[in-house]
Structures are given as C-alpha cells and as structure tokens.
Short mmCIF file of N, CA and C in Angstrom, two decimals:
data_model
loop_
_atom_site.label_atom_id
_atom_site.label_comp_id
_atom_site.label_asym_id
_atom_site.label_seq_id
_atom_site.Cartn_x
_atom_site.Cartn_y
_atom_site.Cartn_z
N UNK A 1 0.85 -1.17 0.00
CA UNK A 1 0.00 0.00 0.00
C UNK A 1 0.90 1.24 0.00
N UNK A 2 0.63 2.25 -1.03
CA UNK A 2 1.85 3.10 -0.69
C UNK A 2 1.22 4.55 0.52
N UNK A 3 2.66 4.72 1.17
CA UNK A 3 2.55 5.67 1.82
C UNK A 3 2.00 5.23 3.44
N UNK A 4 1.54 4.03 3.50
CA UNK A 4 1.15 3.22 4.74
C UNK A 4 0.88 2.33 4.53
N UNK A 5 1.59 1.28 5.43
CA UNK A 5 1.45 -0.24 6.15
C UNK A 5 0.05 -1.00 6.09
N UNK A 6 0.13 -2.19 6.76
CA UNK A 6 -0.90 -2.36 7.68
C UNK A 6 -1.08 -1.98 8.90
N UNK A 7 0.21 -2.14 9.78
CA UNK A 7 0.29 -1.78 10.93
C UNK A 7 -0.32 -0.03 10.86
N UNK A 8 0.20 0.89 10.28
CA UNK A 8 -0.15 2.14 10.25
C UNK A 8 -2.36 2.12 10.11
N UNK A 9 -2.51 1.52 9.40
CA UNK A 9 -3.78 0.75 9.21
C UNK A 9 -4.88 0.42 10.50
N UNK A 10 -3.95 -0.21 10.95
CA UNK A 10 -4.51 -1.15 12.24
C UNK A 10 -4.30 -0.13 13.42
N UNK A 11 -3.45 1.06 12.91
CA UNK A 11 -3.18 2.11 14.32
C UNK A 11 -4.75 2.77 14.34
N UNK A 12 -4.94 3.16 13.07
CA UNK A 12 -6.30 3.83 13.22
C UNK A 12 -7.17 3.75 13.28
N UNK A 13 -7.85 2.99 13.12
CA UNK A 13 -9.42 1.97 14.02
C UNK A 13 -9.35 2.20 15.19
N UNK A 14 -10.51 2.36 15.39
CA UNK A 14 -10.72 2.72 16.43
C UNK A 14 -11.60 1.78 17.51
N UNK A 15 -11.22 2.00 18.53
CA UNK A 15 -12.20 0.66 18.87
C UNK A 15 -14.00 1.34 19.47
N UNK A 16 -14.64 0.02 18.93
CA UNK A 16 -14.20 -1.09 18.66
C UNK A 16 -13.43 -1.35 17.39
N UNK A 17 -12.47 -2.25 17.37
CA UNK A 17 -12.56 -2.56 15.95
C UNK A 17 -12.87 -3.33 15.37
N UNK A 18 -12.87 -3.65 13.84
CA UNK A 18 -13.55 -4.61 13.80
C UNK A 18 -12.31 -5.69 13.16
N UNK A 19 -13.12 -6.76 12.74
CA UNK A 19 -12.13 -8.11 12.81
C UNK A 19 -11.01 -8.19 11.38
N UNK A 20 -10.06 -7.58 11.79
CA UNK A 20 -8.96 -7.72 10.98
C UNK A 20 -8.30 -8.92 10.33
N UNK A 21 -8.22 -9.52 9.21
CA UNK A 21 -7.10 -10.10 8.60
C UNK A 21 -6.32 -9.41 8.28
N UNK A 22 -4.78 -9.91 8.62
CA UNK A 22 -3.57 -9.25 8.17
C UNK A 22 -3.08 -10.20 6.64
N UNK A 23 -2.58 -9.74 5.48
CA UNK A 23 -2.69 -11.24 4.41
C UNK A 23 -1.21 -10.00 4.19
N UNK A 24 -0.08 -10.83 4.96
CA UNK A 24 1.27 -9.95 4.60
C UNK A 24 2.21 -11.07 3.62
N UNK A 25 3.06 -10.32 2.71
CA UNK A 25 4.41 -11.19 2.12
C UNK A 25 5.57 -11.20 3.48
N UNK A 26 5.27 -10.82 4.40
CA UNK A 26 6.27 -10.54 5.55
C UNK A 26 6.24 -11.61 6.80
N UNK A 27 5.77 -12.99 6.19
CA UNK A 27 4.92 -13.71 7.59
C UNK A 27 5.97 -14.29 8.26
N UNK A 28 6.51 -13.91 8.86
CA UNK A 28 7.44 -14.75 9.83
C UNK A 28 6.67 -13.91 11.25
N UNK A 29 6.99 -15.07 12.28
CA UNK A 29 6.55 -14.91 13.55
C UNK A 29 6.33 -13.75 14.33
N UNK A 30 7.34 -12.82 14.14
CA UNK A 30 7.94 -11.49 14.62
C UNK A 30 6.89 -10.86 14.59
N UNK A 31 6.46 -10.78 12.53
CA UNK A 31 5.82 -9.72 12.32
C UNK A 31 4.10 -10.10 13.11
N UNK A 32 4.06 -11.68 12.71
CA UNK A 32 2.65 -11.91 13.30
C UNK A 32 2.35 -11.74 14.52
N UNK A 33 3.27 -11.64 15.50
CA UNK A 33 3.16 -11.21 16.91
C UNK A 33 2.90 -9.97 16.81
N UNK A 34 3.31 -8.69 15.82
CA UNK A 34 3.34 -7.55 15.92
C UNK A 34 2.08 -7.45 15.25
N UNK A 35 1.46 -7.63 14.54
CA UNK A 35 0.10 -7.85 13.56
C UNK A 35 -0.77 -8.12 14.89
N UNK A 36 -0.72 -9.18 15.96
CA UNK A 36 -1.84 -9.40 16.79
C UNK A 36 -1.70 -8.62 18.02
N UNK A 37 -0.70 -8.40 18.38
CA UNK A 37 -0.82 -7.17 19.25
C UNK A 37 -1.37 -5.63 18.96
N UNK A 38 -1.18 -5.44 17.54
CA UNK A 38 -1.67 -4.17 17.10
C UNK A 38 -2.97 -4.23 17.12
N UNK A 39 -3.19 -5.15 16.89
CA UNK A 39 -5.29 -5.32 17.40
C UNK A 39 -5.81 -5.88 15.89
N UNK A 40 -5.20 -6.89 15.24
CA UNK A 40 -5.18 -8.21 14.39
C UNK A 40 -5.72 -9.14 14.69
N UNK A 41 -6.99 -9.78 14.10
CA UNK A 41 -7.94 -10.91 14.58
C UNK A 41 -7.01 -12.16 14.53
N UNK A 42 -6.63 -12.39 13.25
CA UNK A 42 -5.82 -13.35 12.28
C UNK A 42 -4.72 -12.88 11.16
N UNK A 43 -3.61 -13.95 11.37
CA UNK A 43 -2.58 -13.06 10.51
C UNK A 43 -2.37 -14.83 9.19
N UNK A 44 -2.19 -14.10 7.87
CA UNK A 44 -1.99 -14.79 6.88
C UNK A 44 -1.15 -14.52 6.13
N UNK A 45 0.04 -15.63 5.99
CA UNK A 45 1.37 -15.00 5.50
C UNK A 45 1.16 -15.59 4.10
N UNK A 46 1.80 -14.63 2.87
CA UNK A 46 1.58 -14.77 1.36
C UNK A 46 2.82 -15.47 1.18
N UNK A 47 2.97 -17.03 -0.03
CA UNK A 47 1.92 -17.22 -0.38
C UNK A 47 0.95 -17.58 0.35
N UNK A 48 -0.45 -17.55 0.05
CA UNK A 48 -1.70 -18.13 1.26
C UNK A 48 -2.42 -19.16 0.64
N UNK A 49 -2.26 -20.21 2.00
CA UNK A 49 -3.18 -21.71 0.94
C UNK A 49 -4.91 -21.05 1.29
N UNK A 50 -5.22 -21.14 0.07
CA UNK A 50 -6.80 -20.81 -0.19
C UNK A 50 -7.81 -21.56 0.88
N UNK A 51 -7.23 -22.35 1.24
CA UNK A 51 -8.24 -22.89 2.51
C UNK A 51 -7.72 -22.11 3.89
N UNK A 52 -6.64 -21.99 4.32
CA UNK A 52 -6.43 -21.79 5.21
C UNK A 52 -7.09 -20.04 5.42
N UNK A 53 -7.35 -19.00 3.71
CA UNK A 53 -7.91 -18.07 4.12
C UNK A 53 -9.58 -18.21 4.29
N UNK A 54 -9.51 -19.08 3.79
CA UNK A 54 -11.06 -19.51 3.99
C UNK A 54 -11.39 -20.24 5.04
N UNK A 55 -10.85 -20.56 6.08
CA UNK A 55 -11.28 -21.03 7.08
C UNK A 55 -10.65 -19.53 8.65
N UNK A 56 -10.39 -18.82 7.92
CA UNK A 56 -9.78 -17.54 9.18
C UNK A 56 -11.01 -17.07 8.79
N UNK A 57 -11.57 -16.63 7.52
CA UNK A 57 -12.70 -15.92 7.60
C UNK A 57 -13.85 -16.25 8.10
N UNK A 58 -13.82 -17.59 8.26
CA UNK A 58 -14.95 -18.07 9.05
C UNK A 58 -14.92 -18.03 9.92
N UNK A 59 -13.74 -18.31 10.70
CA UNK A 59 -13.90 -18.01 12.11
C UNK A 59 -14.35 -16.19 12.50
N UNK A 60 -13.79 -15.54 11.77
CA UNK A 60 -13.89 -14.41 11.46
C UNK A 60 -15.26 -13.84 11.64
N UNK A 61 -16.42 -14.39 10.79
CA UNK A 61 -17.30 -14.25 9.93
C UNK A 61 -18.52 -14.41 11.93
N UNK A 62 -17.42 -15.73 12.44
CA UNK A 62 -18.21 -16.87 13.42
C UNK A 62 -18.34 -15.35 14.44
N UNK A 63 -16.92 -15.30 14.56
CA UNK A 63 -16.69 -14.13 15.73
C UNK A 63 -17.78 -13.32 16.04
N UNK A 64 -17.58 -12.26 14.66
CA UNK A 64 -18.76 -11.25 14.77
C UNK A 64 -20.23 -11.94 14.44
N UNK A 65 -20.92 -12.66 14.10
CA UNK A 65 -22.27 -13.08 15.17
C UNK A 65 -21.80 -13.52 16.17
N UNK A 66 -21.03 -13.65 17.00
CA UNK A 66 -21.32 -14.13 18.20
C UNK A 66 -21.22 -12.78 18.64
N UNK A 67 -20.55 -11.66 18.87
CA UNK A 67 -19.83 -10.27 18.82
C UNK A 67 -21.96 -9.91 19.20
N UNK A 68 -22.27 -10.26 17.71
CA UNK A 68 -23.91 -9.33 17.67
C UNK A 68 -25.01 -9.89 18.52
N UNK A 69 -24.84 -11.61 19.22
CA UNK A 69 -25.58 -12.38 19.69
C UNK A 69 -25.53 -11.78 20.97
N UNK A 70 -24.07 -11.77 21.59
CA UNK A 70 -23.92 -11.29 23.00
C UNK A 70 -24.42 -9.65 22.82
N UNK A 71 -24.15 -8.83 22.43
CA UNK A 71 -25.02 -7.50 21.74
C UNK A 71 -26.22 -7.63 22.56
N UNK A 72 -27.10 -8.36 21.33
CA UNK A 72 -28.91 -8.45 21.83
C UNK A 72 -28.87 -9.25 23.11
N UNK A 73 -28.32 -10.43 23.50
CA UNK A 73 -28.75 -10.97 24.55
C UNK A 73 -28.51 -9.65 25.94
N UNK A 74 -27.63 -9.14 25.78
CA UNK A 74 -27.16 -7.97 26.91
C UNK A 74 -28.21 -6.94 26.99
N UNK A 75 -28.93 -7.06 25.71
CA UNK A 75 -29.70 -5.94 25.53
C UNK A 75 -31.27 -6.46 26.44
N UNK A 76 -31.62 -7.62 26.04
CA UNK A 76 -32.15 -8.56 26.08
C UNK A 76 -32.94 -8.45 27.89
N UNK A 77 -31.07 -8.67 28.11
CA UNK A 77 -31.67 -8.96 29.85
C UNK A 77 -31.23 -7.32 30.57
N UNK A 78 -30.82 -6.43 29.96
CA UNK A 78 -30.92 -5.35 30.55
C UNK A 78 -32.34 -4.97 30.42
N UNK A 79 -32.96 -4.88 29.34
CA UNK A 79 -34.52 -4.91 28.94
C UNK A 79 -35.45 -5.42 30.20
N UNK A 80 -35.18 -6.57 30.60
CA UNK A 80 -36.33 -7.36 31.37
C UNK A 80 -36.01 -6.98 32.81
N UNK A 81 -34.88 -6.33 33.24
CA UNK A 81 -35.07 -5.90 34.38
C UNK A 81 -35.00 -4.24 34.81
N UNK A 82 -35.54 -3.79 33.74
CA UNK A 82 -35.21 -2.30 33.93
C UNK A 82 -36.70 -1.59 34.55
N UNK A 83 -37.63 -2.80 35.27
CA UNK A 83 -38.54 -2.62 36.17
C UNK A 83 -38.13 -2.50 37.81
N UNK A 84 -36.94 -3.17 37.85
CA UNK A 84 -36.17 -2.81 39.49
C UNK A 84 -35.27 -1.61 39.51
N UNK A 85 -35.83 -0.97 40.95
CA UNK A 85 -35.65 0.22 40.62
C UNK A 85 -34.52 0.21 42.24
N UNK A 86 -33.46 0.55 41.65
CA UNK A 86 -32.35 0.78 42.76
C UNK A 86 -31.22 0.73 41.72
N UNK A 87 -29.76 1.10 42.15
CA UNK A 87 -29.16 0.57 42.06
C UNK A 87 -27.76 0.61 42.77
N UNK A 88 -28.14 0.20 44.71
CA UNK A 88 -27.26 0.03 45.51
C UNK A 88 -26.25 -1.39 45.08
N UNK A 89 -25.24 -1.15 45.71
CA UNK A 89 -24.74 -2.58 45.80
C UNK A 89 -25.68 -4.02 46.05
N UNK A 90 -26.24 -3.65 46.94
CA UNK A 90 -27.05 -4.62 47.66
C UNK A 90 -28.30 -5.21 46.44
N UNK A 91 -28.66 -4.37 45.55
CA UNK A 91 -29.58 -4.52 44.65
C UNK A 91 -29.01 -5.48 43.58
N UNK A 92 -27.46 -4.55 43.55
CA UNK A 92 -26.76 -5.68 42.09
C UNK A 92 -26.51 -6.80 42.29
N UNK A 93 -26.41 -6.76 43.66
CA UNK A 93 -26.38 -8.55 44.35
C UNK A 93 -27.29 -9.24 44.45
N UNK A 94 -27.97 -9.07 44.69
CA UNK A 94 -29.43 -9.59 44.27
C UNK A 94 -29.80 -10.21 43.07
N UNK A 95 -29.39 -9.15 42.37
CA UNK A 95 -29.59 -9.68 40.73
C UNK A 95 -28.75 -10.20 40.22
N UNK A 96 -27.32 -10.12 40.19
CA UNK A 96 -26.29 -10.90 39.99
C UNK A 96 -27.23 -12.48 40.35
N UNK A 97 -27.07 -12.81 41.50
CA UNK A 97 -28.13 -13.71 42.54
C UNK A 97 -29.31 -14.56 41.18
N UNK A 98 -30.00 -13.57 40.64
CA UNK A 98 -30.72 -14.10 40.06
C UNK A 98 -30.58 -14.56 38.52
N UNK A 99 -29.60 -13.45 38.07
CA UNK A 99 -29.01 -14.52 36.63
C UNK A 99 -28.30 -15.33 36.71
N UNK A 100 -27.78 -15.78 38.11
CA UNK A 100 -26.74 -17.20 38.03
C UNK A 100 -28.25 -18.34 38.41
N UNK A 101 -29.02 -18.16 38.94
CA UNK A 101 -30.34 -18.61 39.09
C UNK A 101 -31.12 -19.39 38.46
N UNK A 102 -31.14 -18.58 37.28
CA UNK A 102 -31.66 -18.58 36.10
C UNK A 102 -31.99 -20.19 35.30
N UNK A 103 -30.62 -19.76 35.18
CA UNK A 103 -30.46 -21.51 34.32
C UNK A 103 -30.71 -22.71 35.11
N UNK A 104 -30.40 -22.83 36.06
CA UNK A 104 -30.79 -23.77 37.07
C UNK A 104 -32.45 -24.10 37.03
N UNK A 105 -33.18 -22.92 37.12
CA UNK A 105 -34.74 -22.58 37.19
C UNK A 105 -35.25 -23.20 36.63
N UNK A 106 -34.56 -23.06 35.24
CA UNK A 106 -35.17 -23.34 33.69
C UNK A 106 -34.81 -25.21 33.04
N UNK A 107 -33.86 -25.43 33.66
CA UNK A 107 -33.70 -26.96 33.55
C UNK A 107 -34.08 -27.36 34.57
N UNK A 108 -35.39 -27.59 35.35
CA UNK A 108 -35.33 -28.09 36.67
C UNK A 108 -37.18 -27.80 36.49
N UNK A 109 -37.31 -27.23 35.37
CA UNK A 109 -39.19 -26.66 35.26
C UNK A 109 -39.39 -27.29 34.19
N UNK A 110 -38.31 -27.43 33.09
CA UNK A 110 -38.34 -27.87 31.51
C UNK A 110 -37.99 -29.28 31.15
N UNK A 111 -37.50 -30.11 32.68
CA UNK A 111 -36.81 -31.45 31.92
C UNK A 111 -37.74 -32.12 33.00
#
C-alpha cells in the first residue's frame, strides 16, 4: 500500500474494531506477533493456501455473530429488568443472585 502499512492501518481503528485479517508477504513470527498485538484478529502469510484463508474468515465471519448475539442478549436482559428500581450494591447482588439462578430454574421446570 503506498505511503502506509498495515500496521499504520490497524493504528487507526478505532475501537471497537472490527475483525482484521492481516494477508502480509512478511509472515514470519515477529511480524505476526506484531500484527496481533496491534489489534489483528488473524494473521496470513503470502503465499496463502486458499483454505487456510477460507477457514480464518470463518472463524472471522463466526466471531462477529457471536460479537452481535452477546449484543442483543445484553440488551435482552438489561430490557427485562429495567422494572427494578435501585441501584445500591445490595440490589446488584441480588440480581447478579438471580441470573446465576436462572439456568438452574429453567432446567429443573423444563426437563
């Protein structure tokens, strides 16, 4: 790329960011350590076996729905309790209390 890197690249995202492949002619270890510390999902050194980029993107692809699943579910259960009205310590304990609860509840009513 002229005039900037990837790394220069990967400086400017901002977070969040989103899920980077690095696909460098430079792949030795060094640089891929420096690629995933810069905030690099997956690093792919050129030449690249066509499966191996096709299976980073999937994981890739996997990441962000899971990224959007945890999203709504957060949204989900902030939603259903935004009828309790406090929010001392003593309250978050409580509720903490009741989403570890939860699952227990629900296999124990359902099986």
């Amino acid at each position: 790329m002229p005039n900037v890197d990837g790394f220069g690249v990967l400086a400017e995202l901002a977070p969040p960011a989103p899920v980077v492949i690095v696909i460098t002619a430079h792949g030795d270890i060094a640089t891929a350590v420096r690629a995933m510390r810069a905030g690099a999902w997956d690093f792919v050194p050129k030449p690249f076996d066509p499966d191996h980029l096709e299976q980073a993107v999937g994981r890739a692809l996997e990441t962000c729905r899971l990224r959007r699943d945890v999203e709504a579910l957060r949204g989900s259960v902030e939603d259903r309790h935004r009828f309790v009205l406090g929010d001392s310590r003593a309250m978050r304990d409580v509720m903490a209390t009741v989403e570890r609860a939860r699952p227990a509840t629900r296999r124990s009513c359902s099986g």
